[in-house]
PDB file of C-alpha atoms in Angstrom:
ATOM      1  CA  MET W   1      -0.042  -0.070  -0.390  1.00  0.00           C
ATOM      2  CA  ASN W   2       1.413   3.559  -0.647  1.00  0.00           C
ATOM      3  CA  ILE W   3       0.496   6.363   1.533  1.00  0.00           C
ATOM      4  CA  ILE W   4       0.617  10.096   1.051  1.00  0.00           C
ATOM      5  CA  PHE W   5       1.111  12.623   3.339  1.00  0.00           C
ATOM      6  CA  GLN W   6       1.560  15.838   2.082  1.00  0.00           C
ATOM      7  CA  ILE W   7       2.652  18.288   5.158  1.00  0.00           C
ATOM      8  CA  ASP W   8       1.455  22.347   4.408  1.00  0.00           C
ATOM      9  CA  GLY W   9       3.373  25.259   5.739  1.00  0.00           C
ATOM     10  CA  GLY W  10       7.348  26.082   6.206  1.00  0.00           C
ATOM     11  CA  LEU W  11      10.698  24.047   7.535  1.00  0.00           C
ATOM     12  CA  GLY W  12       9.740  24.781  11.937  1.00  0.00           C
ATOM     13  CA  LYS W  13       6.109  21.818  10.466  1.00  0.00           C
ATOM     14  CA  SER W  14       7.737  19.474   8.137  1.00  0.00           C
ATOM     15  CA  ILE W  15      10.333  18.800  10.876  1.00  0.00           C
ATOM     16  CA  MET W  16       8.142  18.005  13.387  1.00  0.00           C
ATOM     17  CA  ALA W  17       5.970  15.550  10.725  1.00  0.00           C
ATOM     18  CA  THR W  18       9.069  13.314  11.085  1.00  0.00           C
ATOM     19  CA  ALA W  19       7.025  12.072  14.040  1.00  0.00           C
ATOM     20  CA  MET W  20       4.233  11.561  12.490  1.00  0.00           C
ATOM     21  CA  VAL W  21       6.302   9.481   9.806  1.00  0.00           C
ATOM     22  CA  LYS W  22       6.633   7.551  11.410  1.00  0.00           C
ATOM     23  CA  VAL W  23       3.395   7.060  13.567  1.00  0.00           C
ATOM     24  CA  ILE W  24       1.914   5.823  10.481  1.00  0.00           C
ATOM     25  CA  LYS W  25       5.196   3.802  10.325  1.00  0.00           C
ATOM     26  CA  LYS W  26       4.327   1.675  13.171  1.00  0.00           C
ATOM     27  CA  ARG W  27       0.604   1.730  12.153  1.00  0.00           C
ATOM     28  CA  TYR W  28       1.049   0.388   7.863  1.00  0.00           C
ATOM     29  CA  LYS W  29       3.796  -1.393   8.682  1.00  0.00           C
ATOM     30  CA  ASN W  30       4.577  -2.724   5.480  1.00  0.00           C
ATOM     31  CA  ALA W  31       3.207   0.865   3.481  1.00  0.00           C
ATOM     32  CA  ASN W  32       5.702   2.448   1.816  1.00  0.00           C
ATOM     33  CA  ILE W  33       5.143   6.959   2.768  1.00  0.00           C
ATOM     34  CA  ILE W  34       5.833   9.151   0.508  1.00  0.00           C
ATOM     35  CA  VAL W  35       6.346  12.798   1.461  1.00  0.00           C
ATOM     36  CA  VAL W  36       5.432  16.118   0.087  1.00  0.00           C
ATOM     37  CA  THR W  37       6.464  18.625   1.356  1.00  0.00           C
ATOM     38  CA  ALA W  38       7.744  22.451   0.570  1.00  0.00           C
ATOM     39  CA  TYR W  39      11.633  20.889   2.387  1.00  0.00           C
ATOM     40  CA  PRO W  40      12.731  17.399   1.550  1.00  0.00           C
ATOM     41  CA  ASP W  41      14.688  17.625   2.480  1.00  0.00           C
ATOM     42  CA  VAL W  42      14.066  16.928   5.673  1.00  0.00           C
ATOM     43  CA  PHE W  43      13.313  13.054   4.826  1.00  0.00           C
ATOM     44  CA  LEU W  44      16.700  12.821   3.323  1.00  0.00           C
ATOM     45  CA  ASN W  45      18.300   9.693   4.650  1.00  0.00           C
ATOM     46  CA  ASN W  46      14.346   9.452   7.094  1.00  0.00           C
ATOM     47  CA  PRO W  47      14.688   4.479   7.206  1.00  0.00           C
ATOM     48  CA  ASP W  48      10.595   4.899   6.963  1.00  0.00           C
ATOM     49  CA  VAL W  49      10.049   7.679   3.698  1.00  0.00           C
ATOM     50  CA  PHE W  50       9.603   6.000   0.727  1.00  0.00           C
ATOM     51  CA  GLU W  51       9.862   8.258  -1.885  1.00  0.00           C
ATOM     52  CA  VAL W  52       9.530  12.188  -1.271  1.00  0.00           C
ATOM     53  CA  HIS W  53       8.186  14.776  -3.553  1.00  0.00           C
ATOM     54  CA  ARG W  54       8.580  18.878  -3.530  1.00  0.00           C
ATOM     55  CA  SER W  55       5.252  20.618  -3.485  1.00  0.00           C
ATOM     56  CA  ASP W  56       5.585  22.152  -6.407  1.00  0.00           C
ATOM     57  CA  GLN W  57       6.756  19.004  -8.184  1.00  0.00           C
ATOM     58  CA  ILE W  58       4.269  16.345  -8.279  1.00  0.00           C
ATOM     59  CA  ASN W  59       3.498  15.982 -11.683  1.00  0.00           C
ATOM     60  CA  GLY W  60       2.786  11.923 -11.776  1.00  0.00           C
ATOM     61  CA  LEU W  61       2.697  11.321  -8.384  1.00  0.00           C
ATOM     62  CA  TYR W  62      -0.716   9.804  -9.378  1.00  0.00           C
ATOM     63  CA  LEU W  63       0.308   7.483 -11.643  1.00  0.00           C
ATOM     64  CA  LYS W  64       2.782   6.439  -9.862  1.00  0.00           C
ATOM     65  CA  HIS W  65       1.631   5.805  -6.699  1.00  0.00           C
ATOM     66  CA  ILE W  66      -2.581   6.362  -6.404  1.00  0.00           C
ATOM     67  CA  LYS W  67      -4.088   4.751 -10.167  1.00  0.00           C
ATOM     68  CA  ASP W  68      -4.990   2.163  -9.375  1.00  0.00           C
ATOM     69  CA  GLN W  69      -3.379   1.057  -6.456  1.00  0.00           C
ATOM     70  CA  LYS W  70      -4.409   0.488  -2.573  1.00  0.00           C
ATOM     71  CA  CYS W  71      -3.502   4.625  -1.203  1.00  0.00           C
ATOM     72  CA  LYS W  72      -4.927   5.774   1.613  1.00  0.00           C
ATOM     73  CA  ILE W  73      -4.493   9.576   1.262  1.00  0.00           C
ATOM     74  CA  PHE W  74      -2.869  12.130   4.429  1.00  0.00           C
ATOM     75  CA  ILE W  75      -3.162  15.690   3.259  1.00  0.00           C
ATOM     76  CA  ALA W  76      -5.564  17.175   5.861  1.00  0.00           C
ATOM     77  CA  ASP W  77      -4.106  19.642   7.771  1.00  0.00           C
ATOM     78  CA  PRO W  78      -4.336  19.493  11.501  1.00  0.00           C
ATOM     79  CA  TYR W  79      -4.322  23.617  12.039  1.00  0.00           C
ATOM     80  CA  ARG W  80      -7.565  23.902  10.929  1.00  0.00           C
ATOM     81  CA  ASP W  81      -8.521  20.824  12.929  1.00  0.00           C
ATOM     82  CA  SER W  82     -12.144  22.821  15.017  1.00  0.00           C
ATOM     83  CA  ASP W  83     -11.324  21.566  17.906  1.00  0.00           C
ATOM     84  CA  PHE W  84      -7.572  22.576  17.532  1.00  0.00           C
ATOM     85  CA  ILE W  85      -8.653  25.684  16.712  1.00  0.00           C
ATOM     86  CA  THR W  86     -11.119  26.426  19.909  1.00  0.00           C
ATOM     87  CA  GLU W  87     -10.450  24.031  23.138  1.00  0.00           C
ATOM     88  CA  SER W  88      -7.852  23.756  25.017  1.00  0.00           C
ATOM     89  CA  PRO W  89      -4.036  23.809  23.514  1.00  0.00           C
ATOM     90  CA  ILE W  90      -4.297  20.267  22.447  1.00  0.00           C
ATOM     91  CA  HIS W  91      -0.570  19.048  21.175  1.00  0.00           C
ATOM     92  CA  LEU W  92      -0.018  19.415  17.346  1.00  0.00           C
ATOM     93  CA  PHE W  93       1.311  15.908  18.014  1.00  0.00           C
ATOM     94  CA  LYS W  94      -2.390  14.533  19.501  1.00  0.00           C
ATOM     95  CA  THR W  95      -4.543  16.784  16.558  1.00  0.00           C
ATOM     96  CA  TRP W  96      -2.436  15.264  14.213  1.00  0.00           C
ATOM     97  CA  CYS W  97      -2.728  11.464  14.660  1.00  0.00           C
ATOM     98  CA  LYS W  98      -6.108  13.080  15.733  1.00  0.00           C
ATOM     99  CA  ILE W  99      -7.851  13.654  11.984  1.00  0.00           C
ATOM    100  CA  TYR W 100      -5.870  10.204  10.426  1.00  0.00           C
ATOM    101  CA  GLY W 101      -7.256   7.938  13.486  1.00  0.00           C
ATOM    102  CA  LEU W 102      -3.697   6.524  14.693  1.00  0.00           C
ATOM    103  CA  HIS W 103      -2.319   6.873  18.214  1.00  0.00           C
ATOM    104  CA  TYR W 104       0.501   8.910  19.285  1.00  0.00           C
ATOM    105  CA  ASN W 105       2.724   7.582  21.635  1.00  0.00           C
ATOM    106  CA  ASN W 106       5.144   9.936  22.384  1.00  0.00           C
ATOM    107  CA  GLU W 107       6.701  10.193  19.376  1.00  0.00           C
ATOM    108  CA  GLN W 108       9.339  12.161  18.480  1.00  0.00           C
ATOM    109  CA  PRO W 109      11.022  14.647  15.689  1.00  0.00           C
ATOM    110  CA  GLN W 110      14.029  12.420  14.101  1.00  0.00           C
ATOM    111  CA  ILE W 111      16.686  14.349  11.277  1.00  0.00           C
ATOM    112  CA  TYR W 112      19.422  11.643   9.937  1.00  0.00           C
ATOM    113  CA  LEU W 113      22.418  13.441   9.159  1.00  0.00           C
ATOM    114  CA  THR W 114      24.932  11.381   7.590  1.00  0.00           C
ATOM    115  CA  GLN W 115      29.668  11.645   8.182  1.00  0.00           C
ATOM    116  CA  PRO W 116      30.359  13.055   4.864  1.00  0.00           C
ATOM    117  CA  GLU W 117      27.941  16.645   6.025  1.00  0.00           C
ATOM    118  CA  LEU W 118      29.775  16.210   9.657  1.00  0.00           C
ATOM    119  CA  ASP W 119      33.187  16.836   7.143  1.00  0.00           C
ATOM    120  CA  TYR W 120      31.916  19.034   5.190  1.00  0.00           C
ATOM    121  CA  PHE W 121      29.822  21.919   7.950  1.00  0.00           C
ATOM    122  CA  SER W 122      31.216  21.127  11.533  1.00  0.00           C
ATOM    123  CA  PRO W 123      34.943  23.535  10.135  1.00  0.00           C
ATOM    124  CA  PHE W 124      33.376  26.305   8.894  1.00  0.00           C
ATOM    125  CA  TYR W 125      31.792  26.130  12.834  1.00  0.00           C
ATOM    126  CA  LYS W 126      36.275  25.624  14.726  1.00  0.00           C
ATOM    127  CA  THR W 127      35.730  27.202  17.639  1.00  0.00           C
ATOM    128  CA  ASP W 128      38.297  28.147  20.368  1.00  0.00           C
ATOM    129  CA  LYS W 129      35.581  28.775  22.915  1.00  0.00           C
ATOM    130  CA  PRO W 130      32.676  26.264  23.358  1.00  0.00           C
ATOM    131  CA  ILE W 131      29.276  28.294  20.804  1.00  0.00           C
ATOM    132  CA  LEU W 132      26.190  29.876  21.889  1.00  0.00           C
ATOM    133  CA  ALA W 133      23.748  29.436  19.311  1.00  0.00           C
ATOM    134  CA  ILE W 134      20.933  31.751  18.962  1.00  0.00           C
ATOM    135  CA  GLN W 135      17.932  32.288  16.976  1.00  0.00           C
ATOM    136  CA  PRO W 136      16.017  34.834  18.779  1.00  0.00           C
ATOM    137  CA  HIS W 137      13.643  36.025  15.553  1.00  0.00           C
ATOM    138  CA  GLY W 138      11.647  33.637  14.017  1.00  0.00           C
ATOM    139  CA  GLY W 139       9.827  34.099  10.343  1.00  0.00           C
ATOM    140  CA  PRO W 140       9.952  32.477   6.908  1.00  0.00           C
ATOM    141  CA  GLU W 141      11.862  35.144   4.450  1.00  0.00           C
ATOM    142  CA  GLY W 142      10.614  37.473   2.006  1.00  0.00           C
ATOM    143  CA  LEU W 143       8.223  39.065   5.595  1.00  0.00           C
ATOM    144  CA  GLY W 144       9.237  41.940   5.200  1.00  0.00           C
ATOM    145  CA  TYR W 145       9.656  42.880   9.019  1.00  0.00           C
ATOM    146  CA  GLN W 146      12.518  42.321  10.872  1.00  0.00           C
ATOM    147  CA  TYR W 147      11.120  41.427  14.378  1.00  0.00           C
ATOM    148  CA  SER W 148       7.987  40.502  15.593  1.00  0.00           C
ATOM    149  CA  TRP W 149       6.306  40.447  18.970  1.00  0.00           C
ATOM    150  CA  THR W 150       4.620  38.097  18.484  1.00  0.00           C
ATOM    151  CA  ARG W 151       7.432  35.241  18.685  1.00  0.00           C
ATOM    152  CA  ASP W 152      11.129  37.025  19.183  1.00  0.00           C
ATOM    153  CA  ILE W 153      12.992  37.831  22.046  1.00  0.00           C
ATOM    154  CA  PRO W 154      13.050  40.906  22.244  1.00  0.00           C
ATOM    155  CA  THR W 155      16.478  42.628  21.734  1.00  0.00           C
ATOM    156  CA  PRO W 156      16.952  44.549  25.162  1.00  0.00           C
ATOM    157  CA  THR W 157      16.489  40.981  26.843  1.00  0.00           C
ATOM    158  CA  VAL W 158      19.066  39.471  23.149  1.00  0.00           C
ATOM    159  CA  ASN W 159      21.836  42.395  24.771  1.00  0.00           C
ATOM    160  CA  GLU W 160      21.616  41.898  27.999  1.00  0.00           C
ATOM    161  CA  VAL W 161      22.728  36.867  27.073  1.00  0.00           C
ATOM    162  CA  LEU W 162      25.604  38.866  24.694  1.00  0.00           C
ATOM    163  CA  GLU W 163      26.879  40.653  27.217  1.00  0.00           C
ATOM    164  CA  TYR W 164      26.530  38.315  29.913  1.00  0.00           C
ATOM    165  CA  TYR W 165      27.920  35.657  27.041  1.00  0.00           C
ATOM    166  CA  LYS W 166      30.322  37.030  24.646  1.00  0.00           C
ATOM    167  CA  GLU W 167      33.470  36.735  27.194  1.00  0.00           C
ATOM    168  CA  SER W 168      32.656  33.005  27.767  1.00  0.00           C
ATOM    169  CA  HIS W 169      32.022  32.130  24.525  1.00  0.00           C
ATOM    170  CA  THR W 170      31.286  31.910  20.841  1.00  0.00           C
ATOM    171  CA  ILE W 171      28.597  33.378  20.584  1.00  0.00           C
ATOM    172  CA  ILE W 172      26.362  31.965  16.305  1.00  0.00           C
ATOM    173  CA  HIS W 173      23.430  34.565  15.512  1.00  0.00           C
ATOM    174  CA  ILE W 174      21.839  31.655  13.276  1.00  0.00           C
ATOM    175  CA  LYS W 175      19.559  34.710  10.389  1.00  0.00           C
ATOM    176  CA  ARG W 176      17.817  35.984   8.219  1.00  0.00           C
ATOM    177  CA  GLN W 177      19.707  37.766   5.949  1.00  0.00           C
ATOM    178  CA  ASP W 178      17.558  40.815   6.554  1.00  0.00           C
ATOM    179  CA  GLN W 179      17.106  40.236  10.397  1.00  0.00           C
ATOM    180  CA  ILE W 180      19.768  42.861  12.408  1.00  0.00           C
ATOM    181  CA  ILE W 181      23.537  42.022  13.032  1.00  0.00           C
ATOM    182  CA  TYR W 182      23.638  41.834  16.703  1.00  0.00           C
ATOM    183  CA  PRO W 183      27.445  42.885  17.867  1.00  0.00           C
ATOM    184  CA  ASP W 184      29.267  40.208  19.392  1.00  0.00           C
ATOM    185  CA  THR W 185      28.304  37.617  17.396  1.00  0.00           C
ATOM    186  CA  LEU W 186      28.805  35.886  14.294  1.00  0.00           C
ATOM    187  CA  GLN W 187      26.275  35.134  11.578  1.00  0.00           C
ATOM    188  CA  ALA W 188      24.888  31.667  10.514  1.00  0.00           C
ATOM    189  CA  LEU W 189      22.961  31.939   6.989  1.00  0.00           C
ATOM    190  CA  ASP W 190      23.149  28.218   5.833  1.00  0.00           C
ATOM    191  CA  GLY W 191      21.063  26.154   4.369  1.00  0.00           C
ATOM    192  CA  PHE W 192      18.809  23.736   7.558  1.00  0.00           C
ATOM    193  CA  ARG W 193      20.468  20.837   8.192  1.00  0.00           C
ATOM    194  CA  SER W 194      24.307  22.932   8.473  1.00  0.00           C
ATOM    195  CA  ILE W 195      21.947  24.607  11.455  1.00  0.00           C
ATOM    196  CA  ALA W 196      21.685  20.985  12.062  1.00  0.00           C
ATOM    197  CA  ILE W 197      25.227  20.492  12.171  1.00  0.00           C
ATOM    198  CA  LEU W 198      25.571  23.903  14.237  1.00  0.00           C
ATOM    199  CA  LEU W 199      22.947  23.020  17.091  1.00  0.00           C
ATOM    200  CA  GLN W 200      25.131  19.619  17.267  1.00  0.00           C
ATOM    201  CA  LEU W 201      28.304  21.237  17.785  1.00  0.00           C
ATOM    202  CA  SER W 202      27.006  23.863  20.272  1.00  0.00           C
ATOM    203  CA  ASP W 203      27.392  24.401  23.909  1.00  0.00           C
ATOM    204  CA  LYS W 204      24.574  25.854  25.042  1.00  0.00           C
ATOM    205  CA  ARG W 205      21.179  27.216  22.152  1.00  0.00           C
ATOM    206  CA  LEU W 206      19.421  30.030  23.112  1.00  0.00           C
ATOM    207  CA  LEU W 207      15.699  29.865  20.801  1.00  0.00           C
ATOM    208  CA  VAL W 208      12.464  30.389  19.382  1.00  0.00           C
ATOM    209  CA  ASP W 209       9.569  29.191  18.799  1.00  0.00           C
ATOM    210  CA  SER W 210      10.537  28.399  15.022  1.00  0.00           C
ATOM    211  CA  PHE W 211      12.751  26.251  12.990  1.00  0.00           C
ATOM    212  CA  THR W 212      15.617  25.449  14.943  1.00  0.00           C
ATOM    213  CA  GLN W 213      13.709  24.811  18.614  1.00  0.00           C
ATOM    214  CA  HIS W 214      12.286  21.330  16.312  1.00  0.00           C
ATOM    215  CA  MET W 215      15.781  20.821  14.281  1.00  0.00           C
ATOM    216  CA  ALA W 216      17.538  20.619  18.669  1.00  0.00           C
ATOM    217  CA  ALA W 217      14.271  17.744  19.752  1.00  0.00           C
ATOM    218  CA  ALA W 218      14.812  16.025  16.010  1.00  0.00           C
ATOM    219  CA  LEU W 219      18.351  16.046  17.661  1.00  0.00           C
ATOM    220  CA  ASN W 220      17.903  15.039  20.776  1.00  0.00           C
ATOM    221  CA  LEU W 221      19.523  18.413  22.181  1.00  0.00           C
ATOM    222  CA  LYS W 222      17.712  20.734  25.238  1.00  0.00           C
ATOM    223  CA  SER W 223      18.169  24.060  24.669  1.00  0.00           C
ATOM    224  CA  THR W 224      17.053  27.055  26.144  1.00  0.00           C
ATOM    225  CA  VAL W 225      13.328  28.063  24.182  1.00  0.00           C
ATOM    226  CA  CYS W 226      10.977  31.903  24.469  1.00  0.00           C
ATOM    227  CA  TRP W 227       8.236  31.299  24.546  1.00  0.00           C
ATOM    228  CA  ILE W 228       5.334  34.648  23.222  1.00  0.00           C
ATOM    229  CA  SER W 229       2.234  34.503  22.237  1.00  0.00           C
ATOM    230  CA  THR W 230       2.761  31.039  20.882  1.00  0.00           C
ATOM    231  CA  LYS W 231       2.068  27.928  23.394  1.00  0.00           C
ATOM    232  CA  PRO W 232       4.988  25.084  23.913  1.00  0.00           C
ATOM    233  CA  GLU W 233       1.866  22.173  25.243  1.00  0.00           C
ATOM    234  CA  VAL W 234       1.089  23.346  21.394  1.00  0.00           C
ATOM    235  CA  PHE W 235       4.056  23.538  19.244  1.00  0.00           C
ATOM    236  CA  GLY W 236       6.797  22.482  22.077  1.00  0.00           C
ATOM    237  CA  TYR W 237       9.423  19.104  23.360  1.00  0.00           C
ATOM    238  CA  LYS W 238       9.531  18.545  27.558  1.00  0.00           C
ATOM    239  CA  LEU W 239      13.365  17.342  26.360  1.00  0.00           C
ATOM    240  CA  HIS W 240      13.680  21.927  26.301  1.00  0.00           C
ATOM    241  CA  ASP W 241      13.632  24.253  29.342  1.00  0.00           C
ATOM    242  CA  ASN W 242      10.241  26.460  27.380  1.00  0.00           C
ATOM    243  CA  VAL W 243      10.298  29.481  29.647  1.00  0.00           C
ATOM    244  CA  LYS W 244       7.164  31.931  28.469  1.00  0.00           C
ATOM    245  CA  ALA W 245       6.337  35.224  28.385  1.00  0.00           C
ATOM    246  CA  GLU W 246       4.644  36.897  31.384  1.00  0.00           C
ATOM    247  CA  PRO W 247       0.574  37.605  30.432  1.00  0.00           C
ATOM    248  CA  PHE W 248       0.227  40.353  28.774  1.00  0.00           C
ATOM    249  CA  THR W 249      -1.398  42.808  30.168  1.00  0.00           C
ATOM    250  CA  LYS W 250      -2.796  45.278  27.299  1.00  0.00           C
ATOM    251  CA  GLU W 251      -5.389  44.168  24.233  1.00  0.00           C
ATOM    252  CA  PRO W 252      -3.558  44.410  20.702  1.00  0.00           C
ATOM    253  CA  ASP W 253      -6.121  47.175  19.039  1.00  0.00           C
ATOM    254  CA  LEU W 254      -7.202  44.269  16.294  1.00  0.00           C
ATOM    255  CA  THR W 255      -9.097  47.472  14.185  1.00  0.00           C
ATOM    256  CA  ALA W 256      -5.820  49.085  13.271  1.00  0.00           C
ATOM    257  CA  ALA W 257      -4.373  48.685  10.021  1.00  0.00           C
TER     258      ALA W 257
END
């Protein structure tokens, strides 16, 4: 049997989906899992994945894996599930499993790096001090702004952390090209598999609810993750030290243009 598993959304969601691949494979042990995603490199070397297709390159998928074959289509988006939207915090994994009729048993994301990747990228992060990897700002390219109050760590807080660690650590800032450059830091603008190796080499990690906190979980790297409007109970991991913002003291003006 073939199972088409499509993931819509960003890089972090595709990393989370590696846990769902484990769940699907446990339920359908002999199935061929064909993943459709905007981030196919997330599933490189994954032993539970039969084939990966980019979301914009699925010509021939129907004829190859669906027509006249036993097949299941897992395409529903958990973000659009009624319970996920309206109920008290439910972890995304549990919602994902519910809509597909699967049982969640604490499966976690997993990324499979290769020794050639480690050998190639590790020298780029060679330093004479332990590494503090930080990602204080999240989001994909092309947002049009550098800072998001709903997700990002406030700049004064970031500067306090940098001041505290600048002597003891090499601080490497995981960032988009258009985001702020902080003093006393190096910048990591690489692809996410290189960033995964940076996280593995780091001594400490300060992250927000973005792809790096999912990547750290996939690599079993305990990290400090700061949360503002999103919730660790929904998108986070017990592995991490999850720091939640204080409750809001002012209601946002939802009528503003």
